[in-house]
PDB file of C-alpha atoms in Angstrom:
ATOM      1  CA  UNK A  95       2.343  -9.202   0.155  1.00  0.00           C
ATOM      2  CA  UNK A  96      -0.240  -6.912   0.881  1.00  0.00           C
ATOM      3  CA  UNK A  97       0.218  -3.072   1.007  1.00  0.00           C
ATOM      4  CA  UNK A  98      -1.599   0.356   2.387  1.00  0.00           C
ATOM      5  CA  UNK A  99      -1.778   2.168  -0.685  1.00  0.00           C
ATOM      6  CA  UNK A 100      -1.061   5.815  -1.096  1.00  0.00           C
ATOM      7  CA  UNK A 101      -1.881   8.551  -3.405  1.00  0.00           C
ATOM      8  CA  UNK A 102       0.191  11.050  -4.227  1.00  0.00           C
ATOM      9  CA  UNK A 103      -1.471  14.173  -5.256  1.00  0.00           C
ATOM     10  CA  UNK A 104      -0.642  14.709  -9.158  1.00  0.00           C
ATOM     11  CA  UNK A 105      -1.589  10.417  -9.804  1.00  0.00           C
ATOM     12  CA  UNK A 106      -5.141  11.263  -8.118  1.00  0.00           C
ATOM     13  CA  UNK A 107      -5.202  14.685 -10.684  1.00  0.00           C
ATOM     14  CA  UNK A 108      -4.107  12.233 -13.680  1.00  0.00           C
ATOM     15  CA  UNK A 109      -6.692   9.400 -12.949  1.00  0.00           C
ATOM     16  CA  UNK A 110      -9.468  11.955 -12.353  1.00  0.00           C
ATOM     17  CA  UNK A 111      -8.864  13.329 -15.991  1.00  0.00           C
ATOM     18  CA  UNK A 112      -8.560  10.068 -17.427  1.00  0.00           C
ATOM     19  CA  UNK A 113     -12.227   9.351 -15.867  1.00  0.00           C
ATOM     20  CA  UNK A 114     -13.451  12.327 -17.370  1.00  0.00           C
ATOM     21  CA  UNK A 115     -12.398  10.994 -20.657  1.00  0.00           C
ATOM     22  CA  UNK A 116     -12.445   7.454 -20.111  1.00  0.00           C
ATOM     23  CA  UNK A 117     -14.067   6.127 -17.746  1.00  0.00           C
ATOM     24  CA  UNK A 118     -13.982   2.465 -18.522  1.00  0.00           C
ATOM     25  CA  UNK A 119     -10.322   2.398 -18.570  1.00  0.00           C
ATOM     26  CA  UNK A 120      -9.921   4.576 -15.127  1.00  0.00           C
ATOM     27  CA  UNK A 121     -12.167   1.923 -13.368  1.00  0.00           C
ATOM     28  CA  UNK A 122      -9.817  -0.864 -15.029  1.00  0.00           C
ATOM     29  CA  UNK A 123      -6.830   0.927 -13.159  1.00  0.00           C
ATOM     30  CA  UNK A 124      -8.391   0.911  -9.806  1.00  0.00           C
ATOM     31  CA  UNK A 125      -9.232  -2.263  -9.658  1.00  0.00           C
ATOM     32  CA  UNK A 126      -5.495  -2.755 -10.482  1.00  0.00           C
ATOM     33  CA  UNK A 127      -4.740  -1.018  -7.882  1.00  0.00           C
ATOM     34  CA  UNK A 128      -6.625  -2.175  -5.524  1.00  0.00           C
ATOM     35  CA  UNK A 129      -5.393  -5.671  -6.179  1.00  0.00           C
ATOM     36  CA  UNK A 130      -2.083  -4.487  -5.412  1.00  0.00           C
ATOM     37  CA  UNK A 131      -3.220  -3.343  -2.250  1.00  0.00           C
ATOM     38  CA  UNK A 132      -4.387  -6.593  -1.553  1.00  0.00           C
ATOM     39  CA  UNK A 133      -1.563  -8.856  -2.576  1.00  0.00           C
ATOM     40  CA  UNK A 134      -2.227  -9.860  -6.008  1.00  0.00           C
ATOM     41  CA  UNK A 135       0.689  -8.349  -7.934  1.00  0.00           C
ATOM     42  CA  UNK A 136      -0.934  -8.360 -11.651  1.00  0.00           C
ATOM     43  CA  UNK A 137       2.204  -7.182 -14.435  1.00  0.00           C
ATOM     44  CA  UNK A 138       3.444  -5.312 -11.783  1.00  0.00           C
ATOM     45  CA  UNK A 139       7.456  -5.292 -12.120  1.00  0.00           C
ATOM     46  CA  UNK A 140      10.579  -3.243 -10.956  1.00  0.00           C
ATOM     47  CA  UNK A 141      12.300  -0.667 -13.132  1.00  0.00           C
ATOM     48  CA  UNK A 142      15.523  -0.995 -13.986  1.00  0.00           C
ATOM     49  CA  UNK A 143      18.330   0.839 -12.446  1.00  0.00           C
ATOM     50  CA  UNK A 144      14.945   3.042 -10.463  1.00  0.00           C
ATOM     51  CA  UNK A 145      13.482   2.222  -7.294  1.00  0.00           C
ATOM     52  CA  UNK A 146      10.016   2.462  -8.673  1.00  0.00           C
ATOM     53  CA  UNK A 147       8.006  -0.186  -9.934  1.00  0.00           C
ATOM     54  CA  UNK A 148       5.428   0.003 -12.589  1.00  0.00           C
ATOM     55  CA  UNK A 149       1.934  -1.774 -12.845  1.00  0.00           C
ATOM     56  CA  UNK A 150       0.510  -1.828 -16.614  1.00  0.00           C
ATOM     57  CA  UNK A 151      -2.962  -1.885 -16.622  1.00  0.00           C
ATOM     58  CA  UNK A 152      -3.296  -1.984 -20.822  1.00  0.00           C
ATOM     59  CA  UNK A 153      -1.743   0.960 -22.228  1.00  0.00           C
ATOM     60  CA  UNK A 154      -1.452   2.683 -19.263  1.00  0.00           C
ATOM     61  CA  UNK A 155       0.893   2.507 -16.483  1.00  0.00           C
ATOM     62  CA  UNK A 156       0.815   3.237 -12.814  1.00  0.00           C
ATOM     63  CA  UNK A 157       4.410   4.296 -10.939  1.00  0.00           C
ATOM     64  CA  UNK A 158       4.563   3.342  -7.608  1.00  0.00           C
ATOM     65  CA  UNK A 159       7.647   3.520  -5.234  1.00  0.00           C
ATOM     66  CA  UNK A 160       7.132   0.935  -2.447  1.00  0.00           C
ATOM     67  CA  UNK A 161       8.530   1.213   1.117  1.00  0.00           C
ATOM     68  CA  UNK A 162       7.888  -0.739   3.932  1.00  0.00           C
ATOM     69  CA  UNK A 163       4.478  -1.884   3.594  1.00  0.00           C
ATOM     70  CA  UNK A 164       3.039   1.091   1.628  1.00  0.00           C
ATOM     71  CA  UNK A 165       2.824   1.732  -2.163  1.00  0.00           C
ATOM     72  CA  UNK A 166       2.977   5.285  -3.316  1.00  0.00           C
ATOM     73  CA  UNK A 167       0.964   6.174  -6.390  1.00  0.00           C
ATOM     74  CA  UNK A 168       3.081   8.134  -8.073  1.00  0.00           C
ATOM     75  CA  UNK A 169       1.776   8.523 -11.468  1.00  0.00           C
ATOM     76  CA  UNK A 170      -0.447   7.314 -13.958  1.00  0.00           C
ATOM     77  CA  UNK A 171       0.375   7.903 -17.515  1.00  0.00           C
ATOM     78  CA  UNK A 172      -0.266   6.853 -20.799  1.00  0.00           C
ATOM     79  CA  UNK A 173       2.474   4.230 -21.656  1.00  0.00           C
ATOM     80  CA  UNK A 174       3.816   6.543 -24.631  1.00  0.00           C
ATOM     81  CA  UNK A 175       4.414   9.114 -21.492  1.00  0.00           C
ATOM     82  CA  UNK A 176       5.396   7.329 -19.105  1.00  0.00           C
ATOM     83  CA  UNK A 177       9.052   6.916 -19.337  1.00  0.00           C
TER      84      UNK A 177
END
């Protein structure tokens, strides 16, 4: 399924500082992303007992809380964060 994606103000501050740092690795999440956005899930998989899903993208992970065609960047953390 495809979806509009998104972003929510504090996962657009956390990817821009990743960039900063590494940049490699930011580009590696939006082109996660963006496959998301255009139907092809990647390890993209629901969170238990949460309504948000997570996409891992190496050791990095990108919350999203989907609704009705759209996915909501929530975050994008470090996987040592990120729960």
């Amino acid at each position: 399924m495809r979806y509009d994606v998104l972003w929510r103000h504090a996962a657009t501050e956390q990817l821009f500082e990743l960039a900063i740092t590494n940049p490699k690795q930011a580009r590696r999440i939006m082109i996660g992303i963006r496959g998301l956005g255009m139907g092809h899930a990647g390890d993209f998989k629901k969170l238990t007992g949460l309504e948000e899903w997570r996409l891992r993208v190496g050791d990095w992970r990108v919350s999203v809380l989907l609704s009705a065609g759209i996915a909501y960047i929530n975050a994008v953390n470090n996987r040592q964060d990120a729960y």
